[in-house]
Every structure is written in C-alpha cells, then in structure tokens.
Coordinates of C-alpha atoms in Angstrom, one line a residue:
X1 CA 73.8 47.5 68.6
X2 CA 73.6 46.3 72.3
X3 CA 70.6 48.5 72.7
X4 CA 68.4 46.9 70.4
X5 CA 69.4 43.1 71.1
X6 CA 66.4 40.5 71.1
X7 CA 66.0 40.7 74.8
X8 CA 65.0 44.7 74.2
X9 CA 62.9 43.6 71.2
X10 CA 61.2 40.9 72.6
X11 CA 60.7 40.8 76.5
X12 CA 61.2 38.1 78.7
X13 CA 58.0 37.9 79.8
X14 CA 56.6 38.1 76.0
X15 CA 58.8 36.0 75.0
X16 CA 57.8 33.7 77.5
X17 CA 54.0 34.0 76.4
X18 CA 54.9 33.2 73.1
X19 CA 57.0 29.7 73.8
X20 CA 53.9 28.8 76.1
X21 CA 51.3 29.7 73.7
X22 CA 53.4 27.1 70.9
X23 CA 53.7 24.7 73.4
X24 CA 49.9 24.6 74.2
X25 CA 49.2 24.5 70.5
X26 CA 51.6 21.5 70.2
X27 CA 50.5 19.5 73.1
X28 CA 46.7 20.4 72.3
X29 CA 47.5 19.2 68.5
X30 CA 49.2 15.9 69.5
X31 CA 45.9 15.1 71.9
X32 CA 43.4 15.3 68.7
X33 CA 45.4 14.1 66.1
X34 CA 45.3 10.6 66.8
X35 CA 42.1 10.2 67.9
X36 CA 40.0 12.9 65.9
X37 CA 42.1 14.2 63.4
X38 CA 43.8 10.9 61.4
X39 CA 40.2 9.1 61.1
X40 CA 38.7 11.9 59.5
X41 CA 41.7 12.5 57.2
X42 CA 41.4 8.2 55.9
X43 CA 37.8 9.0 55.5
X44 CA 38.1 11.6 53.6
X45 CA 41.0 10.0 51.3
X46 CA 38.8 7.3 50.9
X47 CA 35.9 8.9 49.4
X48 CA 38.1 11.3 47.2
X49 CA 39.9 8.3 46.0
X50 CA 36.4 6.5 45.3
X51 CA 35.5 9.5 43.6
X52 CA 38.6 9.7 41.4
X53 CA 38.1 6.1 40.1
X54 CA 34.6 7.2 39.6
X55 CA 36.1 10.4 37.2
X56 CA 38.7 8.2 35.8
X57 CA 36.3 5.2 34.3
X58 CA 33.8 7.9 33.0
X59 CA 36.8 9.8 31.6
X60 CA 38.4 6.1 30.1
X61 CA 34.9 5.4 29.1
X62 CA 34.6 8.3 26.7
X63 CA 37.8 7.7 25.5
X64 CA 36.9 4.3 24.1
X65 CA 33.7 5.7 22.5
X66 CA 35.2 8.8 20.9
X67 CA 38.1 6.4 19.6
X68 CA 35.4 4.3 18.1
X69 CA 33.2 7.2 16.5
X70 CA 36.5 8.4 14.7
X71 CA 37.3 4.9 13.3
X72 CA 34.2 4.0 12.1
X73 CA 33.3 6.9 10.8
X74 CA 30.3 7.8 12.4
X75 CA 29.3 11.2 11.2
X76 CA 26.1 12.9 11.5
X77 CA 25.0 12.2 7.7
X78 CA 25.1 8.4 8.0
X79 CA 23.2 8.7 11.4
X80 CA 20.3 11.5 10.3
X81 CA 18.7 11.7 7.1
X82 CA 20.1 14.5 5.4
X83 CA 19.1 16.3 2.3
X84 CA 20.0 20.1 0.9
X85 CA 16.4 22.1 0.7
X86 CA 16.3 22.9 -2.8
X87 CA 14.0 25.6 -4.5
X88 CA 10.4 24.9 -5.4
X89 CA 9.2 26.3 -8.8
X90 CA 5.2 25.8 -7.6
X91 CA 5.6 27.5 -4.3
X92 CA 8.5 29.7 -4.4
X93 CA 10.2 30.7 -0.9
X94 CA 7.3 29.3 0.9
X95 CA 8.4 25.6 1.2
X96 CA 11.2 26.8 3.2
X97 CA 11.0 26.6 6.7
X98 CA 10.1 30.3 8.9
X99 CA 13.5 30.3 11.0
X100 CA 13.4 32.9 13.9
X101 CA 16.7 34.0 14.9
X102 CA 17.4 35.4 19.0
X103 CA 20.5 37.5 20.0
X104 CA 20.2 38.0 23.8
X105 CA 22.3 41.3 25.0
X106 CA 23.2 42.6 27.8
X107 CA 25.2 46.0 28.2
X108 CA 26.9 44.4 25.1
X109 CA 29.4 47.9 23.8
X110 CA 31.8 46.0 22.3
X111 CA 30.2 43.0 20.4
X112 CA 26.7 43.7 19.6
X113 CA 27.7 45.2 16.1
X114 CA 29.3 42.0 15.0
X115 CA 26.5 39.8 16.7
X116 CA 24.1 41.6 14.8
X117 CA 25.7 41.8 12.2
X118 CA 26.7 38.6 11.7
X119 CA 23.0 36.8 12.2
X120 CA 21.6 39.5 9.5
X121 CA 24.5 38.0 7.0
X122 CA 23.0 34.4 7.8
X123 CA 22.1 32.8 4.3
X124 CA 18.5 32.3 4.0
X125 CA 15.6 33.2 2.1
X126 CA 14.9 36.7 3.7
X127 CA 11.2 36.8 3.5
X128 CA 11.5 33.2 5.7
X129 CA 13.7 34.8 8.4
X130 CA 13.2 37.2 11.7
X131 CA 16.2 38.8 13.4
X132 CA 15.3 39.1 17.3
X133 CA 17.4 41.2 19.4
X134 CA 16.6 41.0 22.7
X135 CA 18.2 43.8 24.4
X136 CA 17.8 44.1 28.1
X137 CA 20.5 47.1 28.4
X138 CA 20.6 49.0 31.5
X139 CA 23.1 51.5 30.0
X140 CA 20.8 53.9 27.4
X141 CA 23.6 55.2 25.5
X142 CA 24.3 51.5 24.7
X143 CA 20.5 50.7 24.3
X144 CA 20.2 53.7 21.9
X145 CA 23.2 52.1 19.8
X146 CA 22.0 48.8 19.8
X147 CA 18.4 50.2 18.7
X148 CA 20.4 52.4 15.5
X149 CA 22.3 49.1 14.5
X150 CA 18.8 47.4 14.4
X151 CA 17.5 50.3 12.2
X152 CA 20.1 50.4 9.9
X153 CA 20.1 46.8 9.4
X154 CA 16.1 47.5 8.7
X155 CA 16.5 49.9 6.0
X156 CA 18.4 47.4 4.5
X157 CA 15.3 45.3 3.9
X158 CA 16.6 42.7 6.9
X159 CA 13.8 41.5 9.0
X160 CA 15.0 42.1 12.1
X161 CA 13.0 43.3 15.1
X162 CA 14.2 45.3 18.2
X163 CA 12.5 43.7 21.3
X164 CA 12.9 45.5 25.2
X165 CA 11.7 44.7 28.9
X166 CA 11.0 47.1 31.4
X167 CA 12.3 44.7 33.7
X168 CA 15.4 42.1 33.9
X169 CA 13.1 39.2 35.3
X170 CA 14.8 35.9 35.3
X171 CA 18.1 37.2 32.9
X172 CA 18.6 35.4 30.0
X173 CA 15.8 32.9 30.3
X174 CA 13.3 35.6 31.0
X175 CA 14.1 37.4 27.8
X176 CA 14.1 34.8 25.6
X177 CA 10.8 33.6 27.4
X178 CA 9.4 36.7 26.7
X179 CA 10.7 37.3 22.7
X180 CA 8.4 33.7 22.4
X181 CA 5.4 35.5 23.5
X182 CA 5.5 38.0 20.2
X183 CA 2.8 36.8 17.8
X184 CA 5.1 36.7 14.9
X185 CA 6.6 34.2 16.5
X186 CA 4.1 31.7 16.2
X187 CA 4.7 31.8 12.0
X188 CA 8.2 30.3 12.6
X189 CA 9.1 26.7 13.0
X190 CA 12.4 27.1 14.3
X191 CA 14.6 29.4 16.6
X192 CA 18.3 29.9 16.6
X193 CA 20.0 31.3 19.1
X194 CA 23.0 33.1 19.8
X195 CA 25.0 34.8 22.1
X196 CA 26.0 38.6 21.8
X197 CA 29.6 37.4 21.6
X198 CA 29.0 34.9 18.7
X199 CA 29.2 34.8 15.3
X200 CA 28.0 32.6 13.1
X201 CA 29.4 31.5 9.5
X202 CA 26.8 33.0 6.3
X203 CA 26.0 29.1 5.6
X204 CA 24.7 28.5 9.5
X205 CA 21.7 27.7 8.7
X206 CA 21.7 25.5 5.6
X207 CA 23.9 23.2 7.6
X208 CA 21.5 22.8 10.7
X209 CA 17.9 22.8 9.3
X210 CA 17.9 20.3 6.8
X211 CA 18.4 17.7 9.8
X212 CA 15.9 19.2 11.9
X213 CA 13.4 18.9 8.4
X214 CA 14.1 15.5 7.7
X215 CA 14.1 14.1 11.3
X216 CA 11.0 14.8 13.2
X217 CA 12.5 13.5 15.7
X218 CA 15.3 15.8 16.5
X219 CA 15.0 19.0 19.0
X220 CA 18.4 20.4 19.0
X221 CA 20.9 20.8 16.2
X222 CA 23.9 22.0 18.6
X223 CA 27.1 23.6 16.9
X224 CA 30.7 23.7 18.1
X225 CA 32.1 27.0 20.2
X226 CA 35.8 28.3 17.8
X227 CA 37.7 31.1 19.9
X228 CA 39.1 34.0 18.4
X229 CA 41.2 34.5 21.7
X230 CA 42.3 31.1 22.6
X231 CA 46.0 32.6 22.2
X232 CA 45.3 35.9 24.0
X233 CA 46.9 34.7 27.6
X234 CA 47.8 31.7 29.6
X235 CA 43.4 31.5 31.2
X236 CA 42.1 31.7 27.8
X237 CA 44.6 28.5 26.8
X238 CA 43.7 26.7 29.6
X239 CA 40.0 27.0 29.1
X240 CA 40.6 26.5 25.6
X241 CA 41.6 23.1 26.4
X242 CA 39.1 22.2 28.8
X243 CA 36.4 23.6 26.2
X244 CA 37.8 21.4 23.7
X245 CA 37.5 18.2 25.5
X246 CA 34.2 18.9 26.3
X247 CA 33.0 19.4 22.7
X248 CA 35.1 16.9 21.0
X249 CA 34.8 14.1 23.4
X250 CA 31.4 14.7 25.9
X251 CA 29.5 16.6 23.7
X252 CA 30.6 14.2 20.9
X253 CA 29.7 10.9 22.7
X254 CA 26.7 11.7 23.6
X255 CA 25.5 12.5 20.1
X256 CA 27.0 9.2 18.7
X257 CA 25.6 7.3 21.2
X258 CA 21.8 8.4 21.3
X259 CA 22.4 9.5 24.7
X260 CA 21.9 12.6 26.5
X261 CA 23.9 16.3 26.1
X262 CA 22.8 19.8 27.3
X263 CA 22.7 22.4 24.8
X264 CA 25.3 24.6 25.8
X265 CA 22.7 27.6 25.7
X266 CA 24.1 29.7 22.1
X267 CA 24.8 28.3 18.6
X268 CA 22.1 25.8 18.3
X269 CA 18.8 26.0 17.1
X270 CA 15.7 24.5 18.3
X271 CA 12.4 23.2 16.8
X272 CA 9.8 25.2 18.7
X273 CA 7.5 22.3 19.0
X274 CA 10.3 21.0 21.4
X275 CA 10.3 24.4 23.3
X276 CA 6.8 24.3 24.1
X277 CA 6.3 20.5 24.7
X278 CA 9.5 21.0 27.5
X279 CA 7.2 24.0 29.6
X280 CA 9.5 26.5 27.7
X281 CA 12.0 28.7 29.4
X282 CA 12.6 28.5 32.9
X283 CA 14.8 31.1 35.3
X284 CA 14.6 28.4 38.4
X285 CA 18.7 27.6 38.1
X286 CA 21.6 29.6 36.5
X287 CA 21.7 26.8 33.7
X288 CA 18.7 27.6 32.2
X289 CA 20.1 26.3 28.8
X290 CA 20.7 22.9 30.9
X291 CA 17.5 22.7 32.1
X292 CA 15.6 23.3 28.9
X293 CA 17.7 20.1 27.5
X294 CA 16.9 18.0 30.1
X295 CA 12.8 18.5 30.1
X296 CA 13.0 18.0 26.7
X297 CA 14.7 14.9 26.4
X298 CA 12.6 13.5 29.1
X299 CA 9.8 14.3 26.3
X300 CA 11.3 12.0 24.3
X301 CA 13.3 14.7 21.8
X302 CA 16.6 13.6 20.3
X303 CA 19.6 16.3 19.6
X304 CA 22.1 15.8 17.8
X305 CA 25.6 18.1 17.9
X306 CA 27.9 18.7 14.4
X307 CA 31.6 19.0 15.7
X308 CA 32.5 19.8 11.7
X309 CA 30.2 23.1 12.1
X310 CA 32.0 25.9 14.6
X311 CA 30.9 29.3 15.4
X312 CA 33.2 32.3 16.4
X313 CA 33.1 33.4 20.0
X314 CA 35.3 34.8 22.7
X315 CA 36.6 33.3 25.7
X316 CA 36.8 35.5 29.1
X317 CA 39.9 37.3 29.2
X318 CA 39.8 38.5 32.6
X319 CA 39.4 36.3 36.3
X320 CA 37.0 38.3 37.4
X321 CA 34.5 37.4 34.1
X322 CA 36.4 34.0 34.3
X323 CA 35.4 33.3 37.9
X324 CA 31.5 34.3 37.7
X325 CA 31.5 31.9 34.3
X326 CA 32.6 28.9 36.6
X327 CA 30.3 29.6 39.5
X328 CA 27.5 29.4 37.5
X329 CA 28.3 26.1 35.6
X330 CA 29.8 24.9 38.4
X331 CA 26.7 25.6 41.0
X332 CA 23.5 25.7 38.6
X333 CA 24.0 21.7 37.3
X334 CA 23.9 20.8 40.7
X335 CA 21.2 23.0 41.9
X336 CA 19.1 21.4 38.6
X337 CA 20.3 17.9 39.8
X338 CA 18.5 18.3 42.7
X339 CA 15.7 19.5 41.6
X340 CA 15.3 17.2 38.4
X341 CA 16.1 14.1 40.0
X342 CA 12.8 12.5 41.1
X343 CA 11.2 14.0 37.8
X344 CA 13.7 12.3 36.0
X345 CA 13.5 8.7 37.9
X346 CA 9.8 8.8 37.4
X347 CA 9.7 9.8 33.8
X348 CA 8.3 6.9 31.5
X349 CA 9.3 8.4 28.0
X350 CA 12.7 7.9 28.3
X351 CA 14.3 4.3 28.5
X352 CA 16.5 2.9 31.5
X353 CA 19.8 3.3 29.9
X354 CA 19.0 7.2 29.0
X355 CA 17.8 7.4 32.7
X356 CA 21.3 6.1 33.7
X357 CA 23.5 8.2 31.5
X358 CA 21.8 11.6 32.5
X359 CA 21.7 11.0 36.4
X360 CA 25.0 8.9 36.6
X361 CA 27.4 10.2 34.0
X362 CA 26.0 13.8 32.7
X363 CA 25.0 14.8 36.5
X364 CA 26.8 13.1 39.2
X365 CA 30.1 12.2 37.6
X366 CA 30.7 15.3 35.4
X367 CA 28.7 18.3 37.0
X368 CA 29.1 17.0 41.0
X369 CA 32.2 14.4 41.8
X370 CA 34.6 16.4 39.7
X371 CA 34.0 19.8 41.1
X372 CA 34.2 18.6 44.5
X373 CA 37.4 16.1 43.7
X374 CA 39.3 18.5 42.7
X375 CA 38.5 21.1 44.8
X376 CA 38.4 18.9 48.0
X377 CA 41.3 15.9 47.4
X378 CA 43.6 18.3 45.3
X379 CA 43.3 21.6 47.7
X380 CA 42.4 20.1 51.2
X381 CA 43.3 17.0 51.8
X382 CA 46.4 16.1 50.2
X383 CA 48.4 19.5 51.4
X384 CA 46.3 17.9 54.9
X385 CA 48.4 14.3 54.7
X386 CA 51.4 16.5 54.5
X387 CA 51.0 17.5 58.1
X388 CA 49.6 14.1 59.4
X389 CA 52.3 11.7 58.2
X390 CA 50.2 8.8 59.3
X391 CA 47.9 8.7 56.4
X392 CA 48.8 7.9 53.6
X393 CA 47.7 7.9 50.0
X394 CA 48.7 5.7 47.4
X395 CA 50.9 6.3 45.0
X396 CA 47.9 5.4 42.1
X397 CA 45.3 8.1 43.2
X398 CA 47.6 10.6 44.0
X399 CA 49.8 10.9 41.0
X400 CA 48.5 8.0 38.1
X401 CA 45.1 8.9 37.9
X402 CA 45.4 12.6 38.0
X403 CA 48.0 12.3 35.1
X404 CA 46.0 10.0 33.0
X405 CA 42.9 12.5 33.5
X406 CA 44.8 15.3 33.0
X407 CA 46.2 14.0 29.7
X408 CA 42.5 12.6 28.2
X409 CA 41.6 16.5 28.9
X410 CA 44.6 17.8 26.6
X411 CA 43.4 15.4 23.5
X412 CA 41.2 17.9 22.1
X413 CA 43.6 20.3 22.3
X414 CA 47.1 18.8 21.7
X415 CA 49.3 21.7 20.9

C-alpha cells in the first residue's frame, strides 16, 4: 500500500498548485464580496421581494373575488340572457344559427380519430353545421388516415370537409387563418374550435350558442379543460393543479368581473364578426390564441367562460412535450406584452379600469413577475444568500408568502 500513498498520487508540486489555486480563489472571493458581490445580492432580494408582494396581493385579490362569485351565486345565467333555441315550425332548421366547427392537426396518430370523431357526434341540426379538419401533416401515411376518417365520416351524411396547405406558414394560426378564407365559410355565424386532443360532450354546442344568440355583445364563449390523465404520473398532477387554479379562479374572475381573459386557444367558440373586427389570425407570437383575445377585447367584445361546461383533453405526459408547452406560454405573453402595449394604452374603446386589469394584472403580474420570481428569487438568489451570509432575507418573503401562494394554487385542486 506504501506505493500508492497520496504523495505518489498527488505530487508535491501538484499538490501545491492545487492549495494555491484555492487560495487565490478564496482571497480573490473575499476582495469582491463585500464591495461588488453583497450590493448586488440586497438589490436583487429587494426587487424579488417587491415582486412577490406584487404575486401575493394579485393572488389574495382573486381569492376574495372568487369567494364572493361562489357565495353569491353569480353564474353565467343570471349574468347573460339565456334562452334554449327551440324549433321553428315556419322556417324549419333555418332559424338556427350556421356553426362552423375547426380541428387543427398536426402529425396527430394517436387522437385524431377521437377528435374527429367526437366534433361529428356534436348535437346540432346537421344541415346547420360544417366539420373543418385542418390537417397540416407532414407524415403521409398519417395524412392518408386522417383523410379516410374524414371520408367515412362523409358517407355518413356528416358535413365535414378535409382542408390541406402546401406549406406550414405561421402553425396553428396560419391554418386556421387559412380554413376562414373557404367560401363556405362566409354562410356560418360562428366557429368552434378544438384541439386534436379534445373532446367535446354531444350537448357542446347547445350550451354555448344560445349566449352568443342572445348577447350581441359577447365574442367568446370559453369552456373548461377536464383531463383524462391527471392521475397518469406525478407532472400530469402537478399541472393538473396549476390548470385548475387557473380555470377556477383566473379564468373565473375575470368572467365575473367583466374584465379581461384570454381564450385559452381550444374549446371555445367564437362569433366570427369578432374574428374579423380583431384583423383575424395572426402568427406574430407563439400565443396566437392570446393575441386574438386581446385585439378583440380592445374592440370592445365581451367573453364570457362557463366553469360548469368541461371538455375532455390530455395533459403532456412526457418532459420533453411538458417543457416546449411552458416555453411557449411562458415566452409568447411576454413577447405579445411588448408588442400590445402602446396599442393597448392608446385604445379608446375600452374603459380605464379594463386598461388596468389587462396590462397590470393579466400581463405583468401573471405572464411576467411570476415567471421571473420564481425562476430568479427561488433558483438564484436564495441558494445565493446561502453563500453570502451577510444578506439576509426575511423570514416573511422567504417562507410566508411562498406558502400562502402555494396553498391559493392547490384550492382548485384540493385532493
């Protein structure tokens, strides 16, 4: 054992090296902590800390309004005139409403039979409805299924049309953009859409157009997201209860409240009217669901969001599908915020208060302060005060109001 001792390992003059390098590091450390290092450190806890109280009043805030719609009852029927559309013996099918329905796909294997299926099973007169699938496969053995499901659904007397680009231009937006632009389209009054992954309830329909027929003033009819999966691994319960609070409080509060919500981009429907009068689809950000919302409620559209109604989805399963998810709603609000927020200031439609909500509360509080919170304060700098045991941070920020937020977040979700 003698011959492999540390001294044969490690040589003396290595050794030596290695001491002086740590000693360097040390002394260098010491010289900027104090006078670089610790300044930078209280700055940065005091703006995460401003930030937090910022989260944690918008997050009490909510909690007070959503506690109030619940025990007063507010539901969408005593704030919207609602009436069932009955038949009419004079004019037959005709006094109901043209409703187009969109399913956007994309390489969609293992859902795009139940999507499909599911919006051809809607309940509606079918000479007043049109199934678009708008398929913008790159895989032709999937594009050829797609295309048969379409058929068959055809020769079952279903209305539904099979729509293809020869180019992927702006995604999502781009191909609902372009089913507009078919001239059958121009017949309809309304549009739903849906994701390939959702599936909506026979009765869809019946529960979302009567509002948008009795209340001119309504855009958006927007439905809850239900999640076949929740229970599938520890990500999709997580999500799960993040989802949840943000449909049964944020989603919820904004309805009740007159104020601004985005359309969460599937299971809603739209008037049309409010599509065109916005400047239509738009592929500028990743949100372009987001960004349809917020040009039409500067035009002075109302929407209005029924927690009571839920369509089936899935949520990602895997990190990877997980992880492009939350880089595009984590990025593309705030690329929108910048570029929206001048048009939004100068806007003259809207009144101050709706002004306020959508840049301070929908925007900067929810979509920029608590990304960067709790990435920044929760990641970086409190791990950071570990090492500098001159700053400090109180005992409030770092523990109280993370637990209180933390604990509004699980309400939708309690189990």
């Amino acid at each position: 054992m003698d011959r492999f001792s540390s001294t044969t390992l490690f040589p003396d003059t290595l050794s030596g090296t290695r001491d002086d390098l740590t000693e360097q590091l040390t002394i260098l450390w010491e010289q900027i902590k104090a006078p670089l290092i610790v300044p930078l450190l209280r700055i940065a806890v005091f703006l995460c800390l401003t930030m937090s109280i910022l989260l944690f009043v918008e997050r009490v805030y909510m909690g007070v309004v959503i506690t109030l719609v619940k025990l007063f009852g507010r539901k969408p029927e005593k704030r919207y005139k609602w009436e069932s559309l009955k038949d009419d013996v004079e004019h037959g099918n005709s006094s109901y409403p043209m409703v187009l329905v969109q399913i956007p796909m994309y390489n969609e294997r293992e859902v795009y039979q139940l999507s499909i299926g599911a919006a051809c099973g809607l309940s509606w007169p079918a000479d007043r409805i049109i199934i678009q699938v708008l398929d913008d496969s790159t895989d032709p053995i999937i594009k050829n299924l797609v295309s048969m499901e379409c058929q068959r659904w055809g020769s079952k007397g279903i209305n539904i049309k099979y729509e293809i680009r020869d180019n992927r231009n702006g995604y999502k937006a781009g191909a609902l953009k372009e089913g507009l632009k078919h001239p059958y389209v121009k017949l309809c009054d309304y549009v739903a859409i849906f994701d390939a992954d959702f599936q909506p309830e026979p009765d869809f329909l019946w529960r979302t157009i009567p509002f948008l027929v009795h209340n001119p003033q309504l855009g958006l009819v927007q439905a809850r997201w239900k999640y076949v999966n929740a229970d599938e691994c520890l990500m999709t319960r997580m999500q799960e209860m993040s989802l949840d609070y943000h449909f049964s409080v944020e989603q919820e509060v904004g309805s009740s409240t007159y104020a601004f919500f985005g359309f969460n981009g599937t299971a809603g429907v739209w008037r049309l009217k409010a599509i065109d009068e916005a400047g239509g689809w738009k592929d500028r950000t990743t949100v372009e669901d987001m960004d349809l919302a917020v040009r039409a409620s500067l035009k002075g559209w109302k929407f209005l969001y029924l927690s009571a109604l839920k369509v089936k989805n899935e949520l990602p399963s895997t990190f990877k599908a997980y992880r492009y998810q939350q880089h595009r709603w984590s990025c593309g609000p705030a690329n929108l915020f910048k570029k929206m927020l001048m048009e939004i200031i100068r806007n003259k439609k809207v009144t101050l208060w709706k002004k306020i909500h959508v840049i301070y509360s929908f925007f900067f509080v929810r979509k920029v302060v608590a990304h960067i919170v709790t990435f920044v304060f929760y990641c970086i700098v409190l791990p950071a005060t570990v090492l500098v045991p001159e700053v400090e941070v109180p005992k409030w920020g770092a523990v109280y109001i993370p637990s209180v937020i933390t604990i509004l977040n699980g309400v939708g979700t309690p189990r």
